[in-house]
PDB file of C-alpha atoms and ligand atoms in Angstrom:
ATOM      1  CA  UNK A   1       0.000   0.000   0.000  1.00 76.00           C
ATOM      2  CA  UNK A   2       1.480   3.287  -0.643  1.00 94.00           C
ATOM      3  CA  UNK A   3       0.692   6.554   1.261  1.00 98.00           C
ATOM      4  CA  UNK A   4      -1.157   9.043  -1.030  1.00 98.00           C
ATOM      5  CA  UNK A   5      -1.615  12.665  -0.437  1.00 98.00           C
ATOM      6  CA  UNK A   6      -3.401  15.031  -2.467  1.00 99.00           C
ATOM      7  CA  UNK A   7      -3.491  19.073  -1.275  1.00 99.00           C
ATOM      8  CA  UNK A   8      -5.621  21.948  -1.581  1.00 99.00           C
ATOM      9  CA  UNK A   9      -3.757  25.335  -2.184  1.00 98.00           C
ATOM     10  CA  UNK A  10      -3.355  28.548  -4.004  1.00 98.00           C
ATOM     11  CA  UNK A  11      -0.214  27.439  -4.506  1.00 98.00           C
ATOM     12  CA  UNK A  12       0.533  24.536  -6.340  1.00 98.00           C
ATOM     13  CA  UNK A  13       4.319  25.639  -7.203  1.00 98.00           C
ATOM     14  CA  UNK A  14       5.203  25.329  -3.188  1.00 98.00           C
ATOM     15  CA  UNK A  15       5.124  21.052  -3.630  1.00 98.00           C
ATOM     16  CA  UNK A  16       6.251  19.016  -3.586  1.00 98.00           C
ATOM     17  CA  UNK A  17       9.576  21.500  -2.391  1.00 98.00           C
ATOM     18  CA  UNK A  18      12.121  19.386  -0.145  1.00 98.00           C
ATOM     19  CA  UNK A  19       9.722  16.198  -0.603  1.00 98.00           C
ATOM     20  CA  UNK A  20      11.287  15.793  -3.758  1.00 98.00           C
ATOM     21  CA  UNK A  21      14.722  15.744  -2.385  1.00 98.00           C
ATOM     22  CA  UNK A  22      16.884  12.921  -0.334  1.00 97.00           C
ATOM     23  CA  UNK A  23      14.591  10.757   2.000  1.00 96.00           C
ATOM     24  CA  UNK A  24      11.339  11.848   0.661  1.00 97.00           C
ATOM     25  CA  UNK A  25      12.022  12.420  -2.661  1.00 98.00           C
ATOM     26  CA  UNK A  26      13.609   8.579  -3.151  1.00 97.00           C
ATOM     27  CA  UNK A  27      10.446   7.805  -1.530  1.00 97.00           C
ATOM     28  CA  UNK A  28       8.429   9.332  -3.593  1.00 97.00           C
ATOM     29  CA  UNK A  29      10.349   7.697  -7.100  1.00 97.00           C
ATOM     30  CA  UNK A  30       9.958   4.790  -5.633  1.00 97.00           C
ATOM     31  CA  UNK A  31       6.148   4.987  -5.417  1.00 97.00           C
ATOM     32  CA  UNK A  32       5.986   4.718  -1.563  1.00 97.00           C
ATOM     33  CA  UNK A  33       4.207   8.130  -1.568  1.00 98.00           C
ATOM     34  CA  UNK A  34       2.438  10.327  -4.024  1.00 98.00           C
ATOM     35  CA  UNK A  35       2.099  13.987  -3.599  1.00 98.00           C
ATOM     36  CA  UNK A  36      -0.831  15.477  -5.813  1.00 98.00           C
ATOM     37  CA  UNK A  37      -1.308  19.389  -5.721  1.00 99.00           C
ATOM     38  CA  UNK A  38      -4.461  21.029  -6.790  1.00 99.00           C
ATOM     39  CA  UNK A  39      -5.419  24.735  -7.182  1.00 98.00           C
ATOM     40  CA  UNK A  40      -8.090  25.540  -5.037  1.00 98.00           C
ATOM     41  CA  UNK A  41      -8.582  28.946  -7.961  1.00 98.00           C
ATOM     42  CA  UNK A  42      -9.502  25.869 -10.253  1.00 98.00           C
ATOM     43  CA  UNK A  43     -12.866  25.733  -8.664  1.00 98.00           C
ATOM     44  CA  UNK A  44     -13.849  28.954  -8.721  1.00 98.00           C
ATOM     45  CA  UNK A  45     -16.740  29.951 -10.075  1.00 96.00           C
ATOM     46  CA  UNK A  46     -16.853  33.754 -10.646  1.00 96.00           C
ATOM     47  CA  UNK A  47     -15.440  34.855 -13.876  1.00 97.00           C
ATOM     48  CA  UNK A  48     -12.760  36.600 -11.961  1.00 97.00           C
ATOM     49  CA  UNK A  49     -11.769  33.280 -10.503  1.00 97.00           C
ATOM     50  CA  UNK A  50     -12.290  34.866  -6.699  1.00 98.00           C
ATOM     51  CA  UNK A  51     -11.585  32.216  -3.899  1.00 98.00           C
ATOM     52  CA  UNK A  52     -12.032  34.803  -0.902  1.00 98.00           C
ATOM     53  CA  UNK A  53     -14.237  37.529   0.429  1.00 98.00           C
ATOM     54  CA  UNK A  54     -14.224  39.797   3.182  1.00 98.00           C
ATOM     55  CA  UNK A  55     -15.671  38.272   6.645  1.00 98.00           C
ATOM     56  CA  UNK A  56     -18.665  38.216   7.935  1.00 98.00           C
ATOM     57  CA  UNK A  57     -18.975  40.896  10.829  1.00 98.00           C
ATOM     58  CA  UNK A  58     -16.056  43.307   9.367  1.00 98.00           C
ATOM     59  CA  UNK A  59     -12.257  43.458  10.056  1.00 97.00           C
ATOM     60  CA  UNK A  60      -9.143  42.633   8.833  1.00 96.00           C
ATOM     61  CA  UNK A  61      -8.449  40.327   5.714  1.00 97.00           C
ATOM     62  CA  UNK A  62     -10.115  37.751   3.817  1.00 98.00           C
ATOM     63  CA  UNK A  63     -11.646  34.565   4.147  1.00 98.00           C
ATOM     64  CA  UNK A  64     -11.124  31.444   1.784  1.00 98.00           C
ATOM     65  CA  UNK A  65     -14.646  31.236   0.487  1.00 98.00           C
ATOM     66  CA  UNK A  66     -16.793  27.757   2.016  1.00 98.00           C
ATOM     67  CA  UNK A  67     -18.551  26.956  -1.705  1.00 98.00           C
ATOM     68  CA  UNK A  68     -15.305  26.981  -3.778  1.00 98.00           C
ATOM     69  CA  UNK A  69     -13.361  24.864  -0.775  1.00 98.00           C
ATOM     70  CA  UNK A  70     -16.116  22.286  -0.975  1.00 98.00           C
ATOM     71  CA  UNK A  71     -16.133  22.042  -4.568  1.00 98.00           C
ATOM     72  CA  UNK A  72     -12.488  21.581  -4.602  1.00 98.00           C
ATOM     73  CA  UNK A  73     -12.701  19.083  -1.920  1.00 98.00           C
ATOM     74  CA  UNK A  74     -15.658  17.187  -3.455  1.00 98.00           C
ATOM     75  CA  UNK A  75     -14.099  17.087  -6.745  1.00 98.00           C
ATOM     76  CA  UNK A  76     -10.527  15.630  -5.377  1.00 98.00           C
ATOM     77  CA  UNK A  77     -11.698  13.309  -1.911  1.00 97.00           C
ATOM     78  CA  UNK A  78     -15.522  11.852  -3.514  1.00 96.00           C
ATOM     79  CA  UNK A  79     -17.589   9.504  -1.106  1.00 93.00           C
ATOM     80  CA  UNK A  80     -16.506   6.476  -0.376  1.00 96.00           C
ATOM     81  CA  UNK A  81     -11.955   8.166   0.025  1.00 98.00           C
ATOM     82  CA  UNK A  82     -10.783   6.381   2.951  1.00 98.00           C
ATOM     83  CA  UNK A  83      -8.099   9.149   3.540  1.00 98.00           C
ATOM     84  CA  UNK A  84      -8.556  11.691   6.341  1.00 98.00           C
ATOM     85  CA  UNK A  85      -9.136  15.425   5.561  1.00 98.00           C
ATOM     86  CA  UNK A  86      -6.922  17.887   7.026  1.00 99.00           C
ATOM     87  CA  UNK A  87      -6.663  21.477   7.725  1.00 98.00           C
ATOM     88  CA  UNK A  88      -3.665  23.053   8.411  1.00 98.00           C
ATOM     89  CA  UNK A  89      -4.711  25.381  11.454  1.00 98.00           C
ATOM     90  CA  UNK A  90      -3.076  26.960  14.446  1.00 98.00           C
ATOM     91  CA  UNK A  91      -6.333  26.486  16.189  1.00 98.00           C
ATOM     92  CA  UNK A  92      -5.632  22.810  15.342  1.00 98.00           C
ATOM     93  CA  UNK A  93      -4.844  20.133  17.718  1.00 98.00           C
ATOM     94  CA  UNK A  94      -0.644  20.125  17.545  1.00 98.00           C
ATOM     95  CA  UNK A  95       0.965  17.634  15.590  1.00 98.00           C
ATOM     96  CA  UNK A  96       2.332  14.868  17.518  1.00 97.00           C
ATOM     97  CA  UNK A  97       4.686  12.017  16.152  1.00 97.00           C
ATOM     98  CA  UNK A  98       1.418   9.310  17.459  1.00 97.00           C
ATOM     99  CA  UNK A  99      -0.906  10.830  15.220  1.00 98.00           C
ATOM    100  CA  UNK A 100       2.091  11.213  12.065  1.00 98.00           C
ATOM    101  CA  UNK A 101       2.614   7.495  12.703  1.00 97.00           C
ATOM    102  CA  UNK A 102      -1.185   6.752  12.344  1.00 98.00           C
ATOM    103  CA  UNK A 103      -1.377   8.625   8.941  1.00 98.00           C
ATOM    104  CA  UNK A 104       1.493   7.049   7.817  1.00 98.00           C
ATOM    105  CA  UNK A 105      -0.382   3.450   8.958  1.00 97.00           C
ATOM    106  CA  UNK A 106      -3.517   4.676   6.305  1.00 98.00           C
ATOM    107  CA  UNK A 107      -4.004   5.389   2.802  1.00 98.00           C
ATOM    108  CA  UNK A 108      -2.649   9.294   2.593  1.00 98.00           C
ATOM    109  CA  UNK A 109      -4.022  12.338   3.633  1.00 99.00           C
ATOM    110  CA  UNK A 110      -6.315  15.307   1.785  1.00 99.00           C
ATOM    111  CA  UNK A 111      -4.861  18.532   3.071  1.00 99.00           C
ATOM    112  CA  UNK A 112      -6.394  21.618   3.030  1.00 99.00           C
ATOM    113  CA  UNK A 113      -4.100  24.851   3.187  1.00 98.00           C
ATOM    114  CA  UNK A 114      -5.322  27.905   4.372  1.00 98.00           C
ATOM    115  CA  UNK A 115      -4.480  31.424   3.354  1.00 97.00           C
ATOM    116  CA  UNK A 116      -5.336  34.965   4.431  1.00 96.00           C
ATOM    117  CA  UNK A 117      -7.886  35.135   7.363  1.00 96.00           C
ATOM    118  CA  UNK A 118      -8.300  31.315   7.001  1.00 96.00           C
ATOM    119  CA  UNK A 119     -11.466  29.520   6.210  1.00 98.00           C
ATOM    120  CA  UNK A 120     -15.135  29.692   6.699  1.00 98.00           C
ATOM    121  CA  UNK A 121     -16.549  27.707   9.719  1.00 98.00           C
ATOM    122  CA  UNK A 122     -19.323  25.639   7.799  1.00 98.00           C
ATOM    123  CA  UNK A 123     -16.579  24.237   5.426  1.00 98.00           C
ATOM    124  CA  UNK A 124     -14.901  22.797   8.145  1.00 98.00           C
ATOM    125  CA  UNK A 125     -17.906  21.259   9.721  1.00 98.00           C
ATOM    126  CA  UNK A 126     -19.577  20.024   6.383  1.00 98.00           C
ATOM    127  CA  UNK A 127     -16.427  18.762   5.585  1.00 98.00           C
ATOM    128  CA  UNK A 128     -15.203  17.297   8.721  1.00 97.00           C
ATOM    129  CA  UNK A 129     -11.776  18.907   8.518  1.00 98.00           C
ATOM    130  CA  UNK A 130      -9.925  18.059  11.159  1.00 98.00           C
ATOM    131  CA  UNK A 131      -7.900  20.889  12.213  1.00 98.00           C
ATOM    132  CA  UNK A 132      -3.748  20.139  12.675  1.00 98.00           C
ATOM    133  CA  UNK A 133      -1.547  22.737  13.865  1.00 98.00           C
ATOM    134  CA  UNK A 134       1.920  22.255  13.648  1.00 98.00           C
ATOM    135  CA  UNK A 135       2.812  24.885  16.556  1.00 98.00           C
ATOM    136  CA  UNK A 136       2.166  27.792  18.584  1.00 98.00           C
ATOM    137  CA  UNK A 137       2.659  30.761  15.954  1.00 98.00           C
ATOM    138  CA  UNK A 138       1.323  31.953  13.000  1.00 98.00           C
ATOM    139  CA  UNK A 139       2.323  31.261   9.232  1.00 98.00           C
ATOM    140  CA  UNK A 140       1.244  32.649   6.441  1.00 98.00           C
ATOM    141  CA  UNK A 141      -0.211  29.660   4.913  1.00 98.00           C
ATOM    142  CA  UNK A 142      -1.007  26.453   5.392  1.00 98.00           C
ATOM    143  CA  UNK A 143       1.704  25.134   2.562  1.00 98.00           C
ATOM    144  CA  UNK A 144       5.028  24.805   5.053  1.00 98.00           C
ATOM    145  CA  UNK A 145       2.683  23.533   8.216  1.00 98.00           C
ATOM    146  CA  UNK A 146       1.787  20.656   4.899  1.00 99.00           C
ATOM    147  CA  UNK A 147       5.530  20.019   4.244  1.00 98.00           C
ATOM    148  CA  UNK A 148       5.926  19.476   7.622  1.00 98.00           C
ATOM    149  CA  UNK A 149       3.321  17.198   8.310  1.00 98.00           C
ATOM    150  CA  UNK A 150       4.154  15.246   5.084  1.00 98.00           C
ATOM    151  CA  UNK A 151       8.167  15.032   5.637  1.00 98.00           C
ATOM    152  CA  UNK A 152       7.365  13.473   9.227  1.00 98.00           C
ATOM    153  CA  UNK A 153       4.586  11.067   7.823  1.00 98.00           C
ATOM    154  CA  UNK A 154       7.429   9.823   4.449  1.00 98.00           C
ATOM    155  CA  UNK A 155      10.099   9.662   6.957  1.00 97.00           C
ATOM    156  CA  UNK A 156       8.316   6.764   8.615  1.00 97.00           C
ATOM    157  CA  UNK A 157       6.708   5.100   5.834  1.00 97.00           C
ATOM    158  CA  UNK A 158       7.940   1.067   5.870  1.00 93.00           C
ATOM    159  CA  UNK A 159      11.045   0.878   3.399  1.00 89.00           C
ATOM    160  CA  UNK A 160      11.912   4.671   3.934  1.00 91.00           C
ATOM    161  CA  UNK A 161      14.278   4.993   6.699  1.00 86.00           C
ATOM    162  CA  UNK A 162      17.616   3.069   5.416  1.00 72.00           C
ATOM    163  CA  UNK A 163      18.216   1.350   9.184  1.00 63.00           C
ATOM    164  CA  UNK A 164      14.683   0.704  10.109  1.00 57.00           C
ATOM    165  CA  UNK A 165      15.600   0.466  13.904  1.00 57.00           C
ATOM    166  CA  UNK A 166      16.582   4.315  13.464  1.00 62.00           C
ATOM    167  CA  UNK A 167      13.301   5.359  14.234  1.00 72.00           C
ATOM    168  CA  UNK A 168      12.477   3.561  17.239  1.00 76.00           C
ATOM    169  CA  UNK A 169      14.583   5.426  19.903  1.00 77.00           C
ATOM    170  CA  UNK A 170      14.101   9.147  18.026  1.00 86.00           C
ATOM    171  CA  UNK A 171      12.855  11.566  20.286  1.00 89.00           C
ATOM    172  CA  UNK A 172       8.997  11.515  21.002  1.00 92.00           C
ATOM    173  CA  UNK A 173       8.903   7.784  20.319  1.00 87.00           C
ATOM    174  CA  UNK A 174       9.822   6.546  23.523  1.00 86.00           C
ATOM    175  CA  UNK A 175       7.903   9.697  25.133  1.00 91.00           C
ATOM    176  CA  UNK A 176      11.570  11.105  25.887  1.00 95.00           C
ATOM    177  CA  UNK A 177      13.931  13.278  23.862  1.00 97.00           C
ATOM    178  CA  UNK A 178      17.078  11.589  22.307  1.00 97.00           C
ATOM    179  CA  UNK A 179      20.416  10.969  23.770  1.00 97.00           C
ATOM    180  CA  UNK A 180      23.322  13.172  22.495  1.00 98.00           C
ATOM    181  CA  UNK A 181      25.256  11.921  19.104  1.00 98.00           C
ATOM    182  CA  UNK A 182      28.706  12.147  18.594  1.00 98.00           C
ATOM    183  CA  UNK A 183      31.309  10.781  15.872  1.00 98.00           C
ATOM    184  CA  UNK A 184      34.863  11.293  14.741  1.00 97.00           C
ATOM    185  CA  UNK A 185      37.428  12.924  15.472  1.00 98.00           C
ATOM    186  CA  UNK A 186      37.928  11.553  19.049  1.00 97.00           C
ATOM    187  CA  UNK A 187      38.777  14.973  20.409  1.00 98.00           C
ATOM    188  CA  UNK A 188      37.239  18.507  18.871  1.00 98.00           C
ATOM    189  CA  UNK A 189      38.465  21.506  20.163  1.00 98.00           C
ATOM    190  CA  UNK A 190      39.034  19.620  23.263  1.00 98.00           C
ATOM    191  CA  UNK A 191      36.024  18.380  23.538  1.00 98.00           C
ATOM    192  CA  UNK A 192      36.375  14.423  24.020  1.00 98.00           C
ATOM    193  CA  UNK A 193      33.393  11.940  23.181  1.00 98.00           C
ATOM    194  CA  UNK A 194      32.196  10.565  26.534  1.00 98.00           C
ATOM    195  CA  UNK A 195      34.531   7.770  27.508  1.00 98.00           C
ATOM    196  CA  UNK A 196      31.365   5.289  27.641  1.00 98.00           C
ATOM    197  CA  UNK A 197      30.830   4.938  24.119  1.00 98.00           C
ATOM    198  CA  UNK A 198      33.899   4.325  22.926  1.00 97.00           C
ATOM    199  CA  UNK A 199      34.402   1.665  25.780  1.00 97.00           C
ATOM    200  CA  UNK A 200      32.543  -1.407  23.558  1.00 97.00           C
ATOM    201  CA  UNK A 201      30.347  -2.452  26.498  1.00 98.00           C
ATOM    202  CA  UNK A 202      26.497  -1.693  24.736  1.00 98.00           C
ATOM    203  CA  UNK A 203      25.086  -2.369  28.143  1.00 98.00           C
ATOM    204  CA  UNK A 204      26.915   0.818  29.613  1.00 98.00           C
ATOM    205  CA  UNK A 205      26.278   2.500  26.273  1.00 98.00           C
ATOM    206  CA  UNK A 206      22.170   1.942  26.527  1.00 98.00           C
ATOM    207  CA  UNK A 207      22.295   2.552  30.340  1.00 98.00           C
ATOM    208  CA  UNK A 208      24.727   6.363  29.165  1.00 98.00           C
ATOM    209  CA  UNK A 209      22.100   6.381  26.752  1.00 98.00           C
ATOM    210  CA  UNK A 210      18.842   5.938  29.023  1.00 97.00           C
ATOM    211  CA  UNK A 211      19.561   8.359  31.537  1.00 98.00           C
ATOM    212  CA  UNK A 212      21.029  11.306  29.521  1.00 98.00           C
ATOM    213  CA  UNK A 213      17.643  10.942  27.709  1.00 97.00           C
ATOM    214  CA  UNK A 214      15.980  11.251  31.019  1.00 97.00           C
ATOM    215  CA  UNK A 215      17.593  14.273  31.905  1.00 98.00           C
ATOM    216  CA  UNK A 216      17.183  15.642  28.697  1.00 98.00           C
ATOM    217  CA  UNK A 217      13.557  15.648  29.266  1.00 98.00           C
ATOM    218  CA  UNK A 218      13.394  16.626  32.563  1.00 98.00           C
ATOM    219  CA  UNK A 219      15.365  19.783  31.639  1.00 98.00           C
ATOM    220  CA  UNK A 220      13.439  20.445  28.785  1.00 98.00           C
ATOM    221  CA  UNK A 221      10.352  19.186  28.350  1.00 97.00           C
ATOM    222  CA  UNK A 222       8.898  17.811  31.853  1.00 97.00           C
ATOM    223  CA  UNK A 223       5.352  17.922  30.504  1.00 95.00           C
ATOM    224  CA  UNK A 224       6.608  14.780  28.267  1.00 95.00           C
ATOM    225  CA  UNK A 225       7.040  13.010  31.369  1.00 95.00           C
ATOM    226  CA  UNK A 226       4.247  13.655  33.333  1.00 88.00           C
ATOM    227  CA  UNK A 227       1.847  12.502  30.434  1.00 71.00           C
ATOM    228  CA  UNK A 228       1.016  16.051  30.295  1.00 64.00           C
ATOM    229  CA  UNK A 229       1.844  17.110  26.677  1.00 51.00           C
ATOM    230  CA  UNK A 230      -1.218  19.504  26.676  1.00 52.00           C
ATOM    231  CA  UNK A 231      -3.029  17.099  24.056  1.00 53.00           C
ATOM    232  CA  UNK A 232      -6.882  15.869  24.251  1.00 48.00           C
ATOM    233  CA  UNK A 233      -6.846  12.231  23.519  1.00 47.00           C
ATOM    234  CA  UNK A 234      -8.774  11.783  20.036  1.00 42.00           C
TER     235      UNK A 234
HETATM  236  N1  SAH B   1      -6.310  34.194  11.420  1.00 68.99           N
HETATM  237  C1  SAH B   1      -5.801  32.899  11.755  1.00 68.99           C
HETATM  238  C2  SAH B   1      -4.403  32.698  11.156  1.00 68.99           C
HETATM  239  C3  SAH B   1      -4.399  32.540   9.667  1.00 68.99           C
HETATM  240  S1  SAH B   1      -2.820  32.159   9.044  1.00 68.99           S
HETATM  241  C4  SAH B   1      -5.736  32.758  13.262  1.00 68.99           C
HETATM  242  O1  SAH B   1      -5.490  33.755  13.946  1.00 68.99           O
HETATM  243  O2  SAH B   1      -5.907  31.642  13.781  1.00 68.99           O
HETATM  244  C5  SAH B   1      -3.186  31.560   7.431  1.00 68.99           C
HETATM  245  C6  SAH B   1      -3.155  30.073   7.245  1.00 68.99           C
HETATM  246  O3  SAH B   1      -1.861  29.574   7.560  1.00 68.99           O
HETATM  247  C7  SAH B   1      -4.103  29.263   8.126  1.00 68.99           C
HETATM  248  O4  SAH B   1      -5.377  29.187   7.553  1.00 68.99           O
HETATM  249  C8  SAH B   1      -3.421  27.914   8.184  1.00 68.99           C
HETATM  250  O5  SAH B   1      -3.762  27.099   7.077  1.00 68.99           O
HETATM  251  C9  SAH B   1      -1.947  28.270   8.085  1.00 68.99           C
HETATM  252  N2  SAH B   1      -1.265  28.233   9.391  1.00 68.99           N
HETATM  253  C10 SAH B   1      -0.808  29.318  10.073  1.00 68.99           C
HETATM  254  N3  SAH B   1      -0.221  28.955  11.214  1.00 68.99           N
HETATM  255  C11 SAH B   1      -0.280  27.611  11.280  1.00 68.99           C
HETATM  256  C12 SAH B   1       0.155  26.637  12.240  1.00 68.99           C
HETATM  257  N4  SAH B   1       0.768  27.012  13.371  1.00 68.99           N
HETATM  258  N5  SAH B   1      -0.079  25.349  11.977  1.00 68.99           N
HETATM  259  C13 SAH B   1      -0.719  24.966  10.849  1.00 68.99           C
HETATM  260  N6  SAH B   1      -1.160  25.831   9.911  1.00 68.99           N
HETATM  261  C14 SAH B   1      -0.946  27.140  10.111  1.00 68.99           C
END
């Protein structure tokens, strides 16, 4: 089965960027992921091709309008698509390497980019978009927040990763942050390579390995530990 996503934008030119390159990219030649970009614009039905309008109740900016969104989505994810539909929000639930490894465990992804303002409301709900945000600031458009989400999703597609046991210890995947790395030259600007790993016993290595981890986390991100990563259970 291969992992295919298709996405909604005004800009069509942004993918599949860095997919296409290294990891991703030889994922992509080798058919273990397909990228599709659509232009929202295509579904436009004004004969100045308008996809936003001003909102509802006044203010700043624009609004991506709900008719040509659900067009576009209708004509690209019919009844019956298995894949999820995604909106790239920062009102979105954040990203978290459980849910990238449950999208990478379906059939792809339809991802919605917003632009301007965002979206109208109904779309969302008469789509069932499920909002993702991929942290807490603002972009200015949903295309990079895609990227994102689509490099981490490739990156652990079966086949991808070279040394398939790579993944298993990253940071998030255990619940912890990764150990240090180091590698050759011995010494760097002084700086030796902690005596442990060069010493050839793996059980001291994994036990080095373990606890820096720990600390790690504790320094930097004790909500990982406590279970509280600020996310609502789906
Ligand atoms: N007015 C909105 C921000 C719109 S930014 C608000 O205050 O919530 C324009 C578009 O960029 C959004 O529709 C979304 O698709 C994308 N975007 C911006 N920040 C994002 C983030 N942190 N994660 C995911 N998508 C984001």
């Amino acid at each position: 089965m291969s992992f295919h996503a298709t996405i909604l934008t005004l800009y069509p030119e942004m993918f599949p960027g860095h997919l296409g390159l290294s990891l991703a990219g030889r994922a992509i030649a080798r058919g273990d992921a397909s990228i599709e970009a659509v232009n929202i614009r295509d579904f436009a039905t004004d004969k100045h091709r308008s996809v936003d309008d001003t909102p509802a109740g006044g203010g700043a900016g624009m609004v991506l309008k709900p008719d040509v969104l659900a067009g576009a989505i209708d004509a690209v994810s019919p009844e019956g698509d298995p894949r999820p539909r995604l909106l790239m929000s920062p009102r979105g639930k954040p990203l978290t390497q459980a849910r990238v490894r449950e999208l990478a465990d379906g059939p792809g992804a339809v991802i919605v980019c917003g632009r301007f303002e965002g979206v109208d409301q109904r779309v969302i709900e008469a789509r069932n978009l499920e909002e993702i945000s991929i942290g807490d600031y603002v972009l200015s458009g949903g295309e990079p927040a895609a990227l994102i989400l689509l490099d981490a999703v490739i990156r652990v597609l079966p086949g991808v990763m070279g040394n398939a046991a790579s993944g298993a210890h990253e940071s998030f995947e255990t619940g912890m942050l990764e150990h240090p790395h180091y590698t050759r030259p011995q010494v760097f600007e002084g700086r030796e390579i902690p005596a442990v790993l060069t010493s050839g016993n793996h059980k001291a290595v994994d036990a080095w390995r373990e606890a820096e981890s720990l600390k790690l986390t504790r320094e930097r991100r004790p909500d990982l530990l406590s279970g509280d990563d600020g996310q609502v259970e789906k």
